[in-house]
mmCIF file of C-alpha atoms in Angstrom:
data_model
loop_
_atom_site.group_PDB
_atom_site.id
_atom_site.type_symbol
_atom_site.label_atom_id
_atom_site.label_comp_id
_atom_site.label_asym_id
_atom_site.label_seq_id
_atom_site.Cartn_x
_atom_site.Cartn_y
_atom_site.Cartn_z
ATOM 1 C CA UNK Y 1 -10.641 -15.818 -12.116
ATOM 2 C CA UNK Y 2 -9.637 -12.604 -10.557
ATOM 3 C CA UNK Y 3 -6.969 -11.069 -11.742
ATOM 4 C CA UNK Y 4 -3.567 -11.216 -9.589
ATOM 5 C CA UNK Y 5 -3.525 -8.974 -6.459
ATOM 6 C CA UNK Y 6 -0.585 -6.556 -8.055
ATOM 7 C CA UNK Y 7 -2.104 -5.758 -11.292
ATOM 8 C CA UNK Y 8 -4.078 -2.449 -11.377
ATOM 9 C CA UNK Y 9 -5.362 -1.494 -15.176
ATOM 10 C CA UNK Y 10 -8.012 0.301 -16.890
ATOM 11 C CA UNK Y 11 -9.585 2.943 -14.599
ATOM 12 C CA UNK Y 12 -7.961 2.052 -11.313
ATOM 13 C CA UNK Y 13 -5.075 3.750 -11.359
ATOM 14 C CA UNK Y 14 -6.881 6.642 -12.059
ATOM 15 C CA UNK Y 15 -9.792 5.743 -9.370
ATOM 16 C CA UNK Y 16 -7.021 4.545 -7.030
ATOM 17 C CA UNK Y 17 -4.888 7.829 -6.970
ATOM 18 C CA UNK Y 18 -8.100 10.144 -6.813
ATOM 19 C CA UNK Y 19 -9.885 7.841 -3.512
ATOM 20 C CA UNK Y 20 -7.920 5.435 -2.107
ATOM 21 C CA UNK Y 21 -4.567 7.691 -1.903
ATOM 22 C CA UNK Y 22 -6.381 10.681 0.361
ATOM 23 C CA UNK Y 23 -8.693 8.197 1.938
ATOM 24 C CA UNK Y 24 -5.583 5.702 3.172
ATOM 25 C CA UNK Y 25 -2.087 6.559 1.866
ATOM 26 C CA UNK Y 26 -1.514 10.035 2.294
ATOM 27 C CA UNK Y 27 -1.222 9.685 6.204
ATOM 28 C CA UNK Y 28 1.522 6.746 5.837
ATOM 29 C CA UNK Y 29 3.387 9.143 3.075
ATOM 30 C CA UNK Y 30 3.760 11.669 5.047
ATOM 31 C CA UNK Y 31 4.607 9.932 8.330
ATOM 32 C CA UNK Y 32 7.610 7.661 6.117
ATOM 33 C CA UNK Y 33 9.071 11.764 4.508
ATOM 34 C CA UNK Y 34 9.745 12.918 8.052
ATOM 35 C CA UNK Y 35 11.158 9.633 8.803
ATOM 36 C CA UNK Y 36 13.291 10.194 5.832
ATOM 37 C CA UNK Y 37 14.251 13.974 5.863
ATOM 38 C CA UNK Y 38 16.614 12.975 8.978
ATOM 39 C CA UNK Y 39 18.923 10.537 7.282
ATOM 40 C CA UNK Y 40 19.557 12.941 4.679
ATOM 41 C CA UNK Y 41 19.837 10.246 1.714
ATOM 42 C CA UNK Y 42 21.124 11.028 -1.640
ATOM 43 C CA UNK Y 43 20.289 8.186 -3.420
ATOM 44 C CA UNK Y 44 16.933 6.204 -2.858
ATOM 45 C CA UNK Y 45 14.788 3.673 -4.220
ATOM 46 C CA UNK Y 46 11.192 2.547 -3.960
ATOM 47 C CA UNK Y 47 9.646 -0.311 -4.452
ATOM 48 C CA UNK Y 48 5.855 -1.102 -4.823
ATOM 49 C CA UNK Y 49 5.586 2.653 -5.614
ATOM 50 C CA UNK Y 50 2.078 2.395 -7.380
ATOM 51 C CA UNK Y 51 0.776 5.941 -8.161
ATOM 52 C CA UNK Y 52 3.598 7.721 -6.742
ATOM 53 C CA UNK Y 53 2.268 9.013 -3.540
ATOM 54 C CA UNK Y 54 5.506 8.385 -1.349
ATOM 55 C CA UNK Y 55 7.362 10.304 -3.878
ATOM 56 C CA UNK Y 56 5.500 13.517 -4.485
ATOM 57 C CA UNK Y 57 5.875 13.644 -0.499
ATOM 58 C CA UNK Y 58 9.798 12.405 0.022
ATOM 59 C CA UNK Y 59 10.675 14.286 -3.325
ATOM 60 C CA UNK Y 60 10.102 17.424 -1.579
ATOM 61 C CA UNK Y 61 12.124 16.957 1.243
ATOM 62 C CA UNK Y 62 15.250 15.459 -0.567
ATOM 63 C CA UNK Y 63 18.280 17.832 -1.192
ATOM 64 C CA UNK Y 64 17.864 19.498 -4.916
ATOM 65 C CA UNK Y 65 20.701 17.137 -6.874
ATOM 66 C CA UNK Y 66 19.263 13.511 -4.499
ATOM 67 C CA UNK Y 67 18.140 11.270 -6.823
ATOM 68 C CA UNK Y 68 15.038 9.115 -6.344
ATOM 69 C CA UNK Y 69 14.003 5.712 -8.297
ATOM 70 C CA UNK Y 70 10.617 4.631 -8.101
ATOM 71 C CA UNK Y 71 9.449 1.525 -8.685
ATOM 72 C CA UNK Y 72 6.603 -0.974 -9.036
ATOM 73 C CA UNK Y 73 5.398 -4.061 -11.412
ATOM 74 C CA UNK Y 74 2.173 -2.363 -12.699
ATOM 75 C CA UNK Y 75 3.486 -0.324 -15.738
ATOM 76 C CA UNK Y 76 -0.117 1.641 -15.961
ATOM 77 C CA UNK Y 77 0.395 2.871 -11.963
ATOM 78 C CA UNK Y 78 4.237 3.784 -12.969
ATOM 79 C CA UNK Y 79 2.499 6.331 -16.241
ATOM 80 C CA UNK Y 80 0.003 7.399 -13.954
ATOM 81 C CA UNK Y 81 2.502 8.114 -11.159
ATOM 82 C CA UNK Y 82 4.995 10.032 -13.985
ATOM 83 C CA UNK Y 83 2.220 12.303 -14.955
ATOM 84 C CA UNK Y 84 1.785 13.209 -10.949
ATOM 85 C CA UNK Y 85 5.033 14.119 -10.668
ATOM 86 C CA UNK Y 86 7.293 15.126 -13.359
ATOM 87 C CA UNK Y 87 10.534 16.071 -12.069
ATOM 88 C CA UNK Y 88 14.269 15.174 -13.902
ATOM 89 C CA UNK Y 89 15.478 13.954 -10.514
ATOM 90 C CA UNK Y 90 13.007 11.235 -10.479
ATOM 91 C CA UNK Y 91 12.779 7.464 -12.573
ATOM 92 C CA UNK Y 92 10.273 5.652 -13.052
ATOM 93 C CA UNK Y 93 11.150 2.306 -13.431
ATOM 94 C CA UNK Y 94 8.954 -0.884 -14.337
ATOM 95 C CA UNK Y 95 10.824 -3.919 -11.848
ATOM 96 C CA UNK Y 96 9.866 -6.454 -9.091
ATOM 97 C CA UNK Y 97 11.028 -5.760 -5.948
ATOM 98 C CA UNK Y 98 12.347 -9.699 -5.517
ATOM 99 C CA UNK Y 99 14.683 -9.247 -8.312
ATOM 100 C CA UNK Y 100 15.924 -5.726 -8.466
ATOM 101 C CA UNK Y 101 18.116 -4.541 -11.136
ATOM 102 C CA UNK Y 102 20.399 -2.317 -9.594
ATOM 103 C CA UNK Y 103 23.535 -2.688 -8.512
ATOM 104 C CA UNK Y 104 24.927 -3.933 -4.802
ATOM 105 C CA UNK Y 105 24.861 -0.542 -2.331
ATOM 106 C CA UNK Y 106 23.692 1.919 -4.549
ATOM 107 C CA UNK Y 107 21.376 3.346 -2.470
ATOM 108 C CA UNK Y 108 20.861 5.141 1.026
ATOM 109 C CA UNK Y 109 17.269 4.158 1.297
ATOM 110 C CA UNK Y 110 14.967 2.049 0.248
ATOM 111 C CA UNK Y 111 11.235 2.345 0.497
ATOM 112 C CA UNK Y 112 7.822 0.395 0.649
ATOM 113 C CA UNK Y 113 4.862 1.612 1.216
ATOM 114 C CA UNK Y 114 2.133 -1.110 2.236
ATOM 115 C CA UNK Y 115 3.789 -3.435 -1.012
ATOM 116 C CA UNK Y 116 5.348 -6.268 1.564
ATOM 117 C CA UNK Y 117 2.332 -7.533 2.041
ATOM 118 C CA UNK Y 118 1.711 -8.824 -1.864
ATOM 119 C CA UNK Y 119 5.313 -10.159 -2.222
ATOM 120 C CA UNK Y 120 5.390 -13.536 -2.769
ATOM 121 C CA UNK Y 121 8.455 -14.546 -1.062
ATOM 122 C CA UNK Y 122 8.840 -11.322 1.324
ATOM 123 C CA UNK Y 123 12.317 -12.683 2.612
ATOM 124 C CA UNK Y 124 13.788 -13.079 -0.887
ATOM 125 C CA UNK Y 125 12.407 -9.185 -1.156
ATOM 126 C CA UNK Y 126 13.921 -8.106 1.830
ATOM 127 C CA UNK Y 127 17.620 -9.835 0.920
ATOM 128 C CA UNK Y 128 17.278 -7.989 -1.978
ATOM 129 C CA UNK Y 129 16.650 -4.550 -0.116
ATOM 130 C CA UNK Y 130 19.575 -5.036 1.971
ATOM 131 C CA UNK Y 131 21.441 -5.775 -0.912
ATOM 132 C CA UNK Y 132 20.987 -2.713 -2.769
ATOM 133 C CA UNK Y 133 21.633 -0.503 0.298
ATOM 134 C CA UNK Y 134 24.984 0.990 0.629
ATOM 135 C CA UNK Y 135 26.513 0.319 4.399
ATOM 136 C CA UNK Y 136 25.120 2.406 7.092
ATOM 137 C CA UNK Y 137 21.217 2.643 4.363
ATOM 138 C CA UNK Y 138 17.925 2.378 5.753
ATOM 139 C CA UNK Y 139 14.832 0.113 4.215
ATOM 140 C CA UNK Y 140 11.850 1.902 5.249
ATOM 141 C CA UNK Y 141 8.620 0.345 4.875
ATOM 142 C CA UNK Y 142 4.867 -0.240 6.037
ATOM 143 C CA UNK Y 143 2.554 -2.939 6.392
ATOM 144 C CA UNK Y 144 -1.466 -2.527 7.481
ATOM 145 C CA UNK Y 145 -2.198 -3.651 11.113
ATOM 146 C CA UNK Y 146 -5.156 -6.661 11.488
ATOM 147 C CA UNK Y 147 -8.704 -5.634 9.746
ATOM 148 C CA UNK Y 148 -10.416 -5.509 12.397
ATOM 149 C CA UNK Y 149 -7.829 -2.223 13.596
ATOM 150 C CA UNK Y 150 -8.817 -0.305 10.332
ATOM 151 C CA UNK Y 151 -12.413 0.929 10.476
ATOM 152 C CA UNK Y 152 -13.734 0.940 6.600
ATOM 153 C CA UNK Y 153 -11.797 -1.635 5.398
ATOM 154 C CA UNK Y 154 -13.114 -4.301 7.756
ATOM 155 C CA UNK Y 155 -16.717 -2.584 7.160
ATOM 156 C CA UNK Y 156 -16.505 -3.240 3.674
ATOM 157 C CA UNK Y 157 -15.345 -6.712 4.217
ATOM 158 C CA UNK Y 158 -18.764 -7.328 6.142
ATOM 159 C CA UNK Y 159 -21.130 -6.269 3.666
ATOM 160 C CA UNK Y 160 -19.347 -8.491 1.144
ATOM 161 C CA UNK Y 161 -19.592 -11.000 3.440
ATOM 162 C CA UNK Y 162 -23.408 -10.524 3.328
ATOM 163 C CA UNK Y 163 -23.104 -10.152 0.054
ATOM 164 C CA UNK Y 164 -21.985 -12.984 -1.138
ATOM 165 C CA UNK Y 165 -22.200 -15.747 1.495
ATOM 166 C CA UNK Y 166 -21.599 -18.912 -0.617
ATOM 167 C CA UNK Y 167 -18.045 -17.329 -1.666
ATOM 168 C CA UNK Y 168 -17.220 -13.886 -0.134
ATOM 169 C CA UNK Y 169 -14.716 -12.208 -1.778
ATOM 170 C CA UNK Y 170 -11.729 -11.781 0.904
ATOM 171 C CA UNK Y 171 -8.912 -9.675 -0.760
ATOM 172 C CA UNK Y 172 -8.991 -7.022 2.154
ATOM 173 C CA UNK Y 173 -7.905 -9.822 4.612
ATOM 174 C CA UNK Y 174 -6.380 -11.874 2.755
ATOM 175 C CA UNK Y 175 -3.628 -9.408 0.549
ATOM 176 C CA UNK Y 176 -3.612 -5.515 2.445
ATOM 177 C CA UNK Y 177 -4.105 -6.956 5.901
ATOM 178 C CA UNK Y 178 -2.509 -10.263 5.889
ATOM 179 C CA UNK Y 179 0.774 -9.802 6.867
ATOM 180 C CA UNK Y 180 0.539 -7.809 10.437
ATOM 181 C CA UNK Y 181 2.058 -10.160 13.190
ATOM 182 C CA UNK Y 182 5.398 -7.852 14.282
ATOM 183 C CA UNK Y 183 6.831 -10.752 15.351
ATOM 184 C CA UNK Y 184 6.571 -12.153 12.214
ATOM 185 C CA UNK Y 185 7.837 -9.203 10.223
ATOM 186 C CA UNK Y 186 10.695 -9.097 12.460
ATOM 187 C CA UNK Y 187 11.691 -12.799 12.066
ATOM 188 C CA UNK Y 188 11.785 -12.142 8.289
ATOM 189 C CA UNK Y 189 14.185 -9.387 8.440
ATOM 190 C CA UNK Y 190 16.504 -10.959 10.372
ATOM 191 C CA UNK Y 191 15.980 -14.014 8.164
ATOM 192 C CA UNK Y 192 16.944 -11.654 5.491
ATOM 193 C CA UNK Y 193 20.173 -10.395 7.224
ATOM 194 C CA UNK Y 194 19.111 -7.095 9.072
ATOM 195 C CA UNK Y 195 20.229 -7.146 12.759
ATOM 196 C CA UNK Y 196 18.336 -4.156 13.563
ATOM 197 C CA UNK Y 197 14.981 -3.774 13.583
ATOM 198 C CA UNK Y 198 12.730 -1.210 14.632
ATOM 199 C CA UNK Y 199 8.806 -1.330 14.553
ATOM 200 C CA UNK Y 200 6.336 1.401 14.833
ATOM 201 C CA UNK Y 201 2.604 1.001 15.391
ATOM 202 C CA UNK Y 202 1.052 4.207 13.921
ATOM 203 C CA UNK Y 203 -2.480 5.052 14.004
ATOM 204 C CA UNK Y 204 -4.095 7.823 11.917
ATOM 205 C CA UNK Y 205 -7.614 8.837 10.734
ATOM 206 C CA UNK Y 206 -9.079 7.916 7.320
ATOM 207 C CA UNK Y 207 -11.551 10.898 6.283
ATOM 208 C CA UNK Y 208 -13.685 10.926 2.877
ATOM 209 C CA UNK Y 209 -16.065 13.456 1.760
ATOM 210 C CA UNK Y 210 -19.128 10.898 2.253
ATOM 211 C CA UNK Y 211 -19.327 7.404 2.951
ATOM 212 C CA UNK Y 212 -20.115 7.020 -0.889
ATOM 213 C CA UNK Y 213 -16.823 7.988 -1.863
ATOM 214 C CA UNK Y 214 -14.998 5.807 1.008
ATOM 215 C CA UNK Y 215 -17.262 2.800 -0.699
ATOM 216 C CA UNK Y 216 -16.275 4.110 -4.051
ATOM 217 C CA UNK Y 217 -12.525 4.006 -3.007
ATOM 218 C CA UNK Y 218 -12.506 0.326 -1.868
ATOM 219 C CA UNK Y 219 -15.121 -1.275 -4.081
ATOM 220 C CA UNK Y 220 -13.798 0.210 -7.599
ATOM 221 C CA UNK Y 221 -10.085 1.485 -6.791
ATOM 222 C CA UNK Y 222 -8.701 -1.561 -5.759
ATOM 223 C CA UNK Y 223 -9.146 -5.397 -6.641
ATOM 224 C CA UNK Y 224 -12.359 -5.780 -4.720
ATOM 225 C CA UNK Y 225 -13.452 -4.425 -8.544
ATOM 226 C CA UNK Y 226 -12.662 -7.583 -9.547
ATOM 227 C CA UNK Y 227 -13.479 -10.074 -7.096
ATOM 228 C CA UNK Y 228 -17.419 -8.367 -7.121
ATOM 229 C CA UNK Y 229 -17.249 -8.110 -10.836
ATOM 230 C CA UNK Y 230 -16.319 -11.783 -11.146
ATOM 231 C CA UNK Y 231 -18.774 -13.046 -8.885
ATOM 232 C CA UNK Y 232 -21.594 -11.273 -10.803
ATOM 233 C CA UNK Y 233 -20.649 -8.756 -13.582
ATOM 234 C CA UNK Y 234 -23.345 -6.203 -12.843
ATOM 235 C CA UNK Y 235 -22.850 -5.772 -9.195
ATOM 236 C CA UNK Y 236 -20.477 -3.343 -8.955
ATOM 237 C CA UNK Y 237 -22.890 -0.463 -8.013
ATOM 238 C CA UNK Y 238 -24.885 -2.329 -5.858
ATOM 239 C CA UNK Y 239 -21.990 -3.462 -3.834
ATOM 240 C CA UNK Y 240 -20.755 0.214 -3.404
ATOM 241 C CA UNK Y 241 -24.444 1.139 -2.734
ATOM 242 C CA UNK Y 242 -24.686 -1.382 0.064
ATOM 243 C CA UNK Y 243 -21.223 -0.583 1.585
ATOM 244 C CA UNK Y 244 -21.805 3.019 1.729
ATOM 245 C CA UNK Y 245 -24.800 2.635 3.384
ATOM 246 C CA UNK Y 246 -22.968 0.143 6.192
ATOM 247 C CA UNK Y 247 -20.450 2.610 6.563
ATOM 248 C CA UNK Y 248 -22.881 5.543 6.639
ATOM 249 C CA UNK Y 249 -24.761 3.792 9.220
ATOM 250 C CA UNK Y 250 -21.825 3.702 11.454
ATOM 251 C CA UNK Y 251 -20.264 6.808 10.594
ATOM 252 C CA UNK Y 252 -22.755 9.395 9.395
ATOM 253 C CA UNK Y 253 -23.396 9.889 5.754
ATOM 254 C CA UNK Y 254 -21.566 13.334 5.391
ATOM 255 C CA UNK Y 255 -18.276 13.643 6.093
ATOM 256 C CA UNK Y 256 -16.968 10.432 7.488
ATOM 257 C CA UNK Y 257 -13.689 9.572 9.217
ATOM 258 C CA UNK Y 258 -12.855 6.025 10.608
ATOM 259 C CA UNK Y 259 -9.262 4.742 12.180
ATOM 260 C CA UNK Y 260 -6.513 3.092 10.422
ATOM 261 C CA UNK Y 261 -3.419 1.187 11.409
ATOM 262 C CA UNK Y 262 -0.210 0.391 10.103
ATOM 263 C CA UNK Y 263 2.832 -1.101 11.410
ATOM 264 C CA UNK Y 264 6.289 1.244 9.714
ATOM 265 C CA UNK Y 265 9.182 -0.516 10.136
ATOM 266 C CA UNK Y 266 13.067 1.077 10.114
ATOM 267 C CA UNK Y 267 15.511 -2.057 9.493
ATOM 268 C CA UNK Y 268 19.234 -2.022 8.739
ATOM 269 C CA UNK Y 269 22.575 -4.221 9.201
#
């Protein structure tokens, strides 16, 4: 069996951080600091934090004595992410965001970056939020929109598709772009206990140096790894071959760029 959605070990961390972060992430990060920099917080948290790419960009625009606690299950992406981004002001912290171990309102903010969608019981995760938000705090967080809004991702989901017809592996719809329906999202925050909700649909451009790397980033930086490698063991680089040349075909095989969507969502009480 694959291994579970959240768990990133050996070389992906590494691989994740150096493709999927500029190829995907680093638009979101960016767009959730100078949502941030406004509310001025002293104290904030994040959850789901992986490799540490919403830090090294929120870090920056935090006053010099804010402290920031960054969090995630996957204790390799947490030692990756302290190596990125080794400043005293900053704690990295091994904890699941449906049980947090901080106290009630100790923080100003709290922020997710694309991590709702792999919690198993997003209410329960979103109770907790609120709970460790002091009055007047912010959760800040993002979600993908549908596949078929985000350009490589659903390419990639094709080709595996051909692939592997009698049992296509179906992580990118399933886990990253499962959880889109605003109406949804909203019902579960209010579930939660936020009364105010605020939803942002935010599209941005994905760019890699070739469509080699963008293959590279989805096919061996996330846990598509594992669903190819489990369904045959020595067809890793012939699934990134045959992605790459999908999304090559439809983007050029330089430089390509494709669109993503994501959903960011402001919520508080």
């Amino acid at each position: 069996m694959p291994e579970p959605a959240h768990v990133f070990s050996g070389s992906i961390p590494e691989n994740y951080d150096r493709y999927m972060v500029p190829l995907i992430f680093e638009p979101y990060a960016a767009d959730l600091a100078s949502r941030v920099a406004p509310l001025a917080p002293r104290r904030v948290l994040e959850t789901a934090a992986g490799t540490g790419v919403v830090a090294r960009f929120v870090v920056p625009e935090l006053a010099p004595d804010a402290n920031y606690v960054a969090t995630d299950l996957s204790q390799p992406m947490l030692d990756f992410a302290a190596s990125a981004l080794p400043d005293a002001n900053v704690t990295w912290r091994a904890a699941d965001a449906l049980e947090l171990p901080f106290d009630d309102a100790g923080f100003d903010v709290v922020l997710c970056q694309f991590g709702a969608m792999f919690f198993p019981d997003r209410v329960r995760a979103y109770r907790e939020a609120l709970r460790v938000l002091a009055s007047g705090g912010t959760f800040l967080f993002s979600v993908w929109d549908a596949l078929d809004k985000n350009d490589f991702a659903r390419e990639v989901g094709e080709e595996l598709d051909e692939m592997f017809p009698d049992d296509p592996p179906r992580f990118m719809a399933r886990v990253p772009h499962g959880y889109h329906d605003v109406a949804r999202i909203e019902q579960d925050l209010r579930d939660a206990g936020f009364t105010r909700v605020v939803i942002d649909t935010v599209t941005a451009q994905s760019v890699a140096p070739s469509a080699l790397i963008a293959a590279t980033a989805y096919c061996q930086g996330t846990p598509v790894r594992s669903e190819i490698e489990t369904r045959d063991p020595d067809a890793l680089q012939r699934a990134t071959e045959r992605v790459a040349e999908r999304i090559a075909s439809r983007h050029g095989d330089s430089e390509v760029r494709g669109r993503i969507q994501a959903h960011v969502i402001a919520a508080s009480q």
